[in-house]
Each structure stands twice: as C-alpha cells, then as structure tokens.
Amino acid sequence: MGYDTHVLGGIPALLVTGAALFTYITMKGTLASRIILSLCLMAYATIFVTQQLGRIEMHFHVFVVFALMLIYRDWRPLVAATGLIGVHHFIFMYFQLTGVEFMGVPL
C-alpha cells in the first residue's frame, strides 16, 4: 500500500464484506439488498481513500460505484450511497481540520 495502513483498511473491509455477504445471502433481489450493497460499495471507496490518506486517485472509485449502480435501474440505492459519501466528507473534513488521528494515521 505504501502508507502502512493495512490494518486500518483491512478490518473495516472485512466487516463490510461480511455485511455484503450476509445481505446477498439473506435478502437477494430486494430493495433493501440493493441499498445495503450500494452502501457497501461506497464504504469500500471510503476505505480506499482513508488508506491512501486522501489521494485524489482513490476518489475515482466513488464515480465507478455510481456507474455500477446503473445496473440496479433504481434511483434509491444511488441516493443512499450519495448520502453516505456526503456524510463521510463532512465528518472527515472536520477530522482533518481538528487533526484527528486513528492508529497513528491522520484522518
């Protein structure tokens, strides 16, 4: 990775993967599954950005997720994922302005 943030990203990624698998197995084909899986995809984007300390290249994953959501042909997962990334930006902007660190990594 280059920034020694393997654990910082690995643990949340395992949790998101577990949530996605559980959703896929138990709620396949429902609106709830589309929304939860969209949120999981966007959560991966936030993990990538955090692991790479905000590098702009990692932000492109957000746009890839938006494009992938076209498969659902439903506006609701897109709105949910957009809300998640918006909240993430506001929270992490506050963290950056106040110098918050987690596991020795600036958020």
Short mmCIF file of N, CA and C in Angstrom, two decimals:
data_model
loop_
_atom_site.label_atom_id
_atom_site.label_comp_id
_atom_site.label_asym_id
_atom_site.label_seq_id
_atom_site.Cartn_x
_atom_site.Cartn_y
_atom_site.Cartn_z
N MET A 1 0.82 -1.19 0.00
CA MET A 1 0.00 0.00 0.00
C MET A 1 0.86 1.26 0.00
N GLY A 2 1.95 1.24 0.72
CA GLY A 2 2.82 2.39 0.72
C GLY A 2 2.70 3.28 1.94
N TYR A 3 1.60 3.23 2.66
CA TYR A 3 1.40 4.09 3.82
C TYR A 3 1.30 3.30 5.11
N ASP A 4 1.51 1.99 5.07
CA ASP A 4 1.42 1.13 6.24
C ASP A 4 0.06 1.26 6.93
N THR A 5 -0.99 1.23 6.11
CA THR A 5 -2.36 1.35 6.63
C THR A 5 -3.15 0.08 6.38
N HIS A 6 -2.47 -1.04 6.36
CA HIS A 6 -3.14 -2.32 6.06
C HIS A 6 -4.21 -2.65 7.08
N VAL A 7 -3.89 -2.52 8.35
CA VAL A 7 -4.86 -2.85 9.40
C VAL A 7 -6.00 -1.83 9.41
N LEU A 8 -5.64 -0.56 9.21
CA LEU A 8 -6.65 0.50 9.19
C LEU A 8 -7.71 0.24 8.13
N GLY A 9 -7.32 -0.32 7.01
CA GLY A 9 -8.29 -0.63 5.95
C GLY A 9 -8.78 -2.06 5.97
N GLY A 10 -7.94 -2.97 6.44
CA GLY A 10 -8.29 -4.39 6.39
C GLY A 10 -9.45 -4.77 7.29
N ILE A 11 -9.45 -4.28 8.51
CA ILE A 11 -10.53 -4.63 9.45
C ILE A 11 -11.87 -4.10 8.97
N PRO A 12 -11.98 -2.81 8.61
CA PRO A 12 -13.28 -2.34 8.10
C PRO A 12 -13.70 -3.06 6.81
N ALA A 13 -12.73 -3.39 5.96
CA ALA A 13 -13.07 -4.10 4.71
C ALA A 13 -13.65 -5.47 5.00
N LEU A 14 -13.11 -6.16 5.99
CA LEU A 14 -13.67 -7.46 6.38
C LEU A 14 -15.10 -7.32 6.90
N LEU A 15 -15.34 -6.28 7.69
CA LEU A 15 -16.69 -6.04 8.21
C LEU A 15 -17.67 -5.72 7.09
N VAL A 16 -17.25 -4.89 6.15
CA VAL A 16 -18.11 -4.54 5.02
C VAL A 16 -18.37 -5.77 4.16
N THR A 17 -17.35 -6.57 3.93
CA THR A 17 -17.52 -7.79 3.15
C THR A 17 -18.50 -8.74 3.83
N GLY A 18 -18.39 -8.87 5.14
CA GLY A 18 -19.32 -9.71 5.88
C GLY A 18 -20.75 -9.22 5.76
N ALA A 19 -20.94 -7.91 5.87
CA ALA A 19 -22.28 -7.33 5.73
C ALA A 19 -22.82 -7.56 4.33
N ALA A 20 -21.97 -7.41 3.32
CA ALA A 20 -22.40 -7.61 1.94
C ALA A 20 -22.78 -9.07 1.69
N LEU A 21 -21.99 -9.99 2.19
CA LEU A 21 -22.30 -11.41 2.01
C LEU A 21 -23.59 -11.79 2.73
N PHE A 22 -23.76 -11.31 3.94
CA PHE A 22 -24.98 -11.59 4.70
C PHE A 22 -26.20 -11.05 3.96
N THR A 23 -26.07 -9.83 3.45
CA THR A 23 -27.17 -9.21 2.70
C THR A 23 -27.48 -10.01 1.45
N TYR A 24 -26.46 -10.38 0.72
CA TYR A 24 -26.66 -11.12 -0.52
C TYR A 24 -27.34 -12.47 -0.26
N ILE A 25 -26.93 -13.14 0.78
CA ILE A 25 -27.49 -14.46 1.09
C ILE A 25 -28.91 -14.37 1.61
N THR A 26 -29.19 -13.40 2.45
CA THR A 26 -30.50 -13.36 3.13
C THR A 26 -31.55 -12.50 2.45
N MET A 27 -31.14 -11.51 1.66
CA MET A 27 -32.12 -10.57 1.11
C MET A 27 -32.03 -10.40 -0.40
N LYS A 28 -31.49 -11.36 -1.08
CA LYS A 28 -31.23 -11.27 -2.52
C LYS A 28 -32.47 -10.77 -3.28
N GLY A 29 -32.25 -9.76 -4.14
CA GLY A 29 -33.30 -9.28 -5.02
C GLY A 29 -34.27 -8.27 -4.43
N THR A 30 -34.05 -7.85 -3.20
CA THR A 30 -34.98 -6.90 -2.57
C THR A 30 -34.42 -5.48 -2.64
N LEU A 31 -35.29 -4.52 -2.39
CA LEU A 31 -34.85 -3.12 -2.34
C LEU A 31 -33.80 -2.94 -1.24
N ALA A 32 -34.04 -3.57 -0.10
CA ALA A 32 -33.08 -3.46 1.00
C ALA A 32 -31.70 -3.95 0.58
N SER A 33 -31.64 -5.04 -0.16
CA SER A 33 -30.34 -5.56 -0.59
C SER A 33 -29.66 -4.60 -1.55
N ARG A 34 -30.42 -4.00 -2.45
CA ARG A 34 -29.82 -3.04 -3.39
C ARG A 34 -29.24 -1.84 -2.64
N ILE A 35 -29.96 -1.37 -1.66
CA ILE A 35 -29.48 -0.21 -0.90
C ILE A 35 -28.27 -0.59 -0.05
N ILE A 36 -28.36 -1.70 0.66
CA ILE A 36 -27.24 -2.11 1.52
C ILE A 36 -25.99 -2.41 0.71
N LEU A 37 -26.14 -3.11 -0.42
CA LEU A 37 -24.97 -3.41 -1.24
C LEU A 37 -24.38 -2.15 -1.86
N SER A 38 -25.21 -1.18 -2.20
CA SER A 38 -24.70 0.10 -2.69
C SER A 38 -23.92 0.82 -1.59
N LEU A 39 -24.44 0.77 -0.38
CA LEU A 39 -23.72 1.37 0.75
C LEU A 39 -22.40 0.65 1.00
N CYS A 40 -22.39 -0.66 0.83
CA CYS A 40 -21.15 -1.42 1.00
C CYS A 40 -20.12 -1.02 -0.06
N LEU A 41 -20.55 -0.89 -1.29
CA LEU A 41 -19.63 -0.45 -2.35
C LEU A 41 -19.05 0.92 -2.04
N MET A 42 -19.90 1.82 -1.57
CA MET A 42 -19.42 3.16 -1.24
C MET A 42 -18.53 3.13 0.00
N ALA A 43 -18.81 2.22 0.92
CA ALA A 43 -17.95 2.08 2.09
C ALA A 43 -16.54 1.65 1.67
N TYR A 44 -16.45 0.77 0.67
CA TYR A 44 -15.13 0.40 0.15
C TYR A 44 -14.40 1.63 -0.39
N ALA A 45 -15.12 2.51 -1.05
CA ALA A 45 -14.50 3.73 -1.56
C ALA A 45 -13.93 4.57 -0.42
N THR A 46 -14.69 4.68 0.67
CA THR A 46 -14.20 5.46 1.82
C THR A 46 -12.98 4.79 2.45
N ILE A 47 -12.97 3.46 2.45
CA ILE A 47 -11.81 2.73 2.98
C ILE A 47 -10.59 2.99 2.11
N PHE A 48 -10.75 2.93 0.78
CA PHE A 48 -9.63 3.17 -0.13
C PHE A 48 -9.06 4.57 0.07
N VAL A 49 -9.94 5.56 0.15
CA VAL A 49 -9.50 6.95 0.32
C VAL A 49 -8.76 7.11 1.64
N THR A 50 -9.30 6.53 2.70
CA THR A 50 -8.66 6.64 4.01
C THR A 50 -7.31 5.94 4.04
N GLN A 51 -7.24 4.75 3.45
CA GLN A 51 -5.97 4.01 3.43
C GLN A 51 -4.88 4.76 2.68
N GLN A 52 -5.25 5.47 1.65
CA GLN A 52 -4.27 6.19 0.85
C GLN A 52 -4.13 7.65 1.27
N LEU A 53 -4.63 7.96 2.46
CA LEU A 53 -4.51 9.29 3.06
C LEU A 53 -5.08 10.39 2.17
N GLY A 54 -6.19 10.08 1.51
CA GLY A 54 -6.92 11.08 0.74
C GLY A 54 -6.43 11.31 -0.67
N ARG A 55 -5.57 10.47 -1.19
CA ARG A 55 -5.07 10.67 -2.56
C ARG A 55 -6.24 10.80 -3.54
N ILE A 56 -6.13 11.71 -4.44
CA ILE A 56 -7.21 12.02 -5.37
C ILE A 56 -7.56 10.82 -6.25
N GLU A 57 -6.58 9.99 -6.58
CA GLU A 57 -6.84 8.83 -7.43
C GLU A 57 -7.84 7.87 -6.79
N MET A 58 -7.81 7.76 -5.48
CA MET A 58 -8.74 6.85 -4.79
C MET A 58 -10.17 7.37 -4.85
N HIS A 59 -10.34 8.66 -5.01
CA HIS A 59 -11.69 9.24 -5.10
C HIS A 59 -12.41 8.81 -6.37
N PHE A 60 -11.68 8.39 -7.39
CA PHE A 60 -12.34 7.95 -8.62
C PHE A 60 -13.18 6.70 -8.40
N HIS A 61 -12.88 5.95 -7.36
CA HIS A 61 -13.69 4.77 -7.05
C HIS A 61 -15.14 5.17 -6.77
N VAL A 62 -15.35 6.34 -6.21
CA VAL A 62 -16.71 6.83 -5.95
C VAL A 62 -17.48 6.91 -7.27
N PHE A 63 -16.87 7.44 -8.29
CA PHE A 63 -17.55 7.58 -9.58
C PHE A 63 -17.77 6.23 -10.24
N VAL A 64 -16.85 5.30 -10.03
CA VAL A 64 -17.04 3.94 -10.55
C VAL A 64 -18.24 3.29 -9.87
N VAL A 65 -18.38 3.49 -8.57
CA VAL A 65 -19.53 2.94 -7.84
C VAL A 65 -20.83 3.53 -8.39
N PHE A 66 -20.84 4.83 -8.64
CA PHE A 66 -22.05 5.44 -9.21
C PHE A 66 -22.40 4.78 -10.55
N ALA A 67 -21.41 4.53 -11.37
CA ALA A 67 -21.66 3.88 -12.66
C ALA A 67 -22.17 2.46 -12.48
N LEU A 68 -21.60 1.73 -11.53
CA LEU A 68 -22.06 0.36 -11.28
C LEU A 68 -23.51 0.31 -10.80
N MET A 69 -23.94 1.35 -10.14
CA MET A 69 -25.31 1.37 -9.63
C MET A 69 -26.36 1.49 -10.73
N LEU A 70 -25.93 1.80 -11.93
CA LEU A 70 -26.86 1.83 -13.05
C LEU A 70 -27.45 0.45 -13.32
N ILE A 71 -26.73 -0.58 -12.90
CA ILE A 71 -27.21 -1.95 -13.08
C ILE A 71 -28.54 -2.15 -12.36
N TYR A 72 -28.71 -1.49 -11.22
CA TYR A 72 -29.93 -1.66 -10.43
C TYR A 72 -31.16 -1.03 -11.08
N ARG A 73 -30.96 -0.04 -11.94
CA ARG A 73 -32.08 0.68 -12.57
C ARG A 73 -33.06 1.20 -11.54
N ASP A 74 -32.52 1.73 -10.46
CA ASP A 74 -33.32 2.24 -9.35
C ASP A 74 -32.57 3.43 -8.76
N TRP A 75 -33.27 4.52 -8.52
CA TRP A 75 -32.64 5.73 -8.03
C TRP A 75 -32.35 5.67 -6.53
N ARG A 76 -33.04 4.84 -5.79
CA ARG A 76 -32.91 4.82 -4.33
C ARG A 76 -31.53 4.37 -3.84
N PRO A 77 -30.93 3.33 -4.41
CA PRO A 77 -29.57 2.99 -3.96
C PRO A 77 -28.56 4.11 -4.25
N LEU A 78 -28.75 4.80 -5.36
CA LEU A 78 -27.87 5.91 -5.70
C LEU A 78 -27.99 7.04 -4.68
N VAL A 79 -29.21 7.35 -4.29
CA VAL A 79 -29.42 8.41 -3.29
C VAL A 79 -28.80 8.00 -1.95
N ALA A 80 -28.98 6.75 -1.55
CA ALA A 80 -28.41 6.27 -0.29
C ALA A 80 -26.88 6.36 -0.31
N ALA A 81 -26.27 5.90 -1.40
CA ALA A 81 -24.81 5.92 -1.50
C ALA A 81 -24.28 7.35 -1.56
N THR A 82 -25.00 8.22 -2.25
CA THR A 82 -24.60 9.63 -2.32
C THR A 82 -24.66 10.26 -0.94
N GLY A 83 -25.70 9.93 -0.19
CA GLY A 83 -25.81 10.43 1.18
C GLY A 83 -24.66 9.95 2.05
N LEU A 84 -24.30 8.68 1.91
CA LEU A 84 -23.19 8.14 2.70
C LEU A 84 -21.89 8.86 2.38
N ILE A 85 -21.59 9.06 1.12
CA ILE A 85 -20.32 9.70 0.77
C ILE A 85 -20.34 11.18 1.17
N GLY A 86 -21.51 11.80 1.13
CA GLY A 86 -21.63 13.18 1.60
C GLY A 86 -21.36 13.30 3.09
N VAL A 87 -21.96 12.43 3.87
CA VAL A 87 -21.73 12.42 5.32
C VAL A 87 -20.27 12.12 5.62
N HIS A 88 -19.69 11.18 4.89
CA HIS A 88 -18.28 10.85 5.06
C HIS A 88 -17.41 12.08 4.84
N HIS A 89 -17.69 12.84 3.79
CA HIS A 89 -16.89 14.03 3.51
C HIS A 89 -17.00 15.07 4.62
N PHE A 90 -18.20 15.29 5.13
CA PHE A 90 -18.36 16.28 6.20
C PHE A 90 -17.64 15.84 7.47
N ILE A 91 -17.78 14.57 7.84
CA ILE A 91 -17.13 14.08 9.06
C ILE A 91 -15.61 14.13 8.92
N PHE A 92 -15.09 13.65 7.80
CA PHE A 92 -13.64 13.61 7.65
C PHE A 92 -13.05 15.00 7.42
N MET A 93 -13.82 15.94 6.89
CA MET A 93 -13.34 17.31 6.80
C MET A 93 -13.13 17.86 8.22
N TYR A 94 -14.08 17.58 9.11
CA TYR A 94 -13.94 18.01 10.50
C TYR A 94 -12.72 17.35 11.13
N PHE A 95 -12.54 16.05 10.90
CA PHE A 95 -11.38 15.34 11.44
C PHE A 95 -10.08 15.97 10.96
N GLN A 96 -10.01 16.31 9.67
CA GLN A 96 -8.79 16.90 9.13
C GLN A 96 -8.53 18.28 9.71
N LEU A 97 -9.58 19.06 9.87
CA LEU A 97 -9.41 20.41 10.40
C LEU A 97 -8.98 20.41 11.87
N THR A 98 -9.36 19.37 12.60
CA THR A 98 -9.03 19.30 14.02
C THR A 98 -7.83 18.40 14.31
N GLY A 99 -7.26 17.79 13.29
CA GLY A 99 -6.06 16.97 13.46
C GLY A 99 -6.29 15.62 14.11
N VAL A 100 -7.45 15.04 13.90
CA VAL A 100 -7.77 13.73 14.49
C VAL A 100 -6.91 12.65 13.84
N GLU A 101 -6.38 11.77 14.68
CA GLU A 101 -5.62 10.62 14.20
C GLU A 101 -6.23 9.34 14.75
N PHE A 102 -6.10 8.26 13.98
CA PHE A 102 -6.56 6.95 14.41
C PHE A 102 -5.48 5.95 14.08
N MET A 103 -5.01 5.23 15.08
CA MET A 103 -3.92 4.27 14.91
C MET A 103 -2.68 4.95 14.33
N GLY A 104 -2.45 6.20 14.71
CA GLY A 104 -1.28 6.93 14.25
C GLY A 104 -1.38 7.47 12.84
N VAL A 105 -2.57 7.35 12.24
CA VAL A 105 -2.77 7.82 10.86
C VAL A 105 -3.70 9.03 10.89
N PRO A 106 -3.30 10.13 10.27
CA PRO A 106 -4.20 11.29 10.24
C PRO A 106 -5.43 11.00 9.39
N LEU A 107 -6.58 11.31 9.96
CA LEU A 107 -7.81 11.12 9.20
C LEU A 107 -8.11 12.42 8.50
#
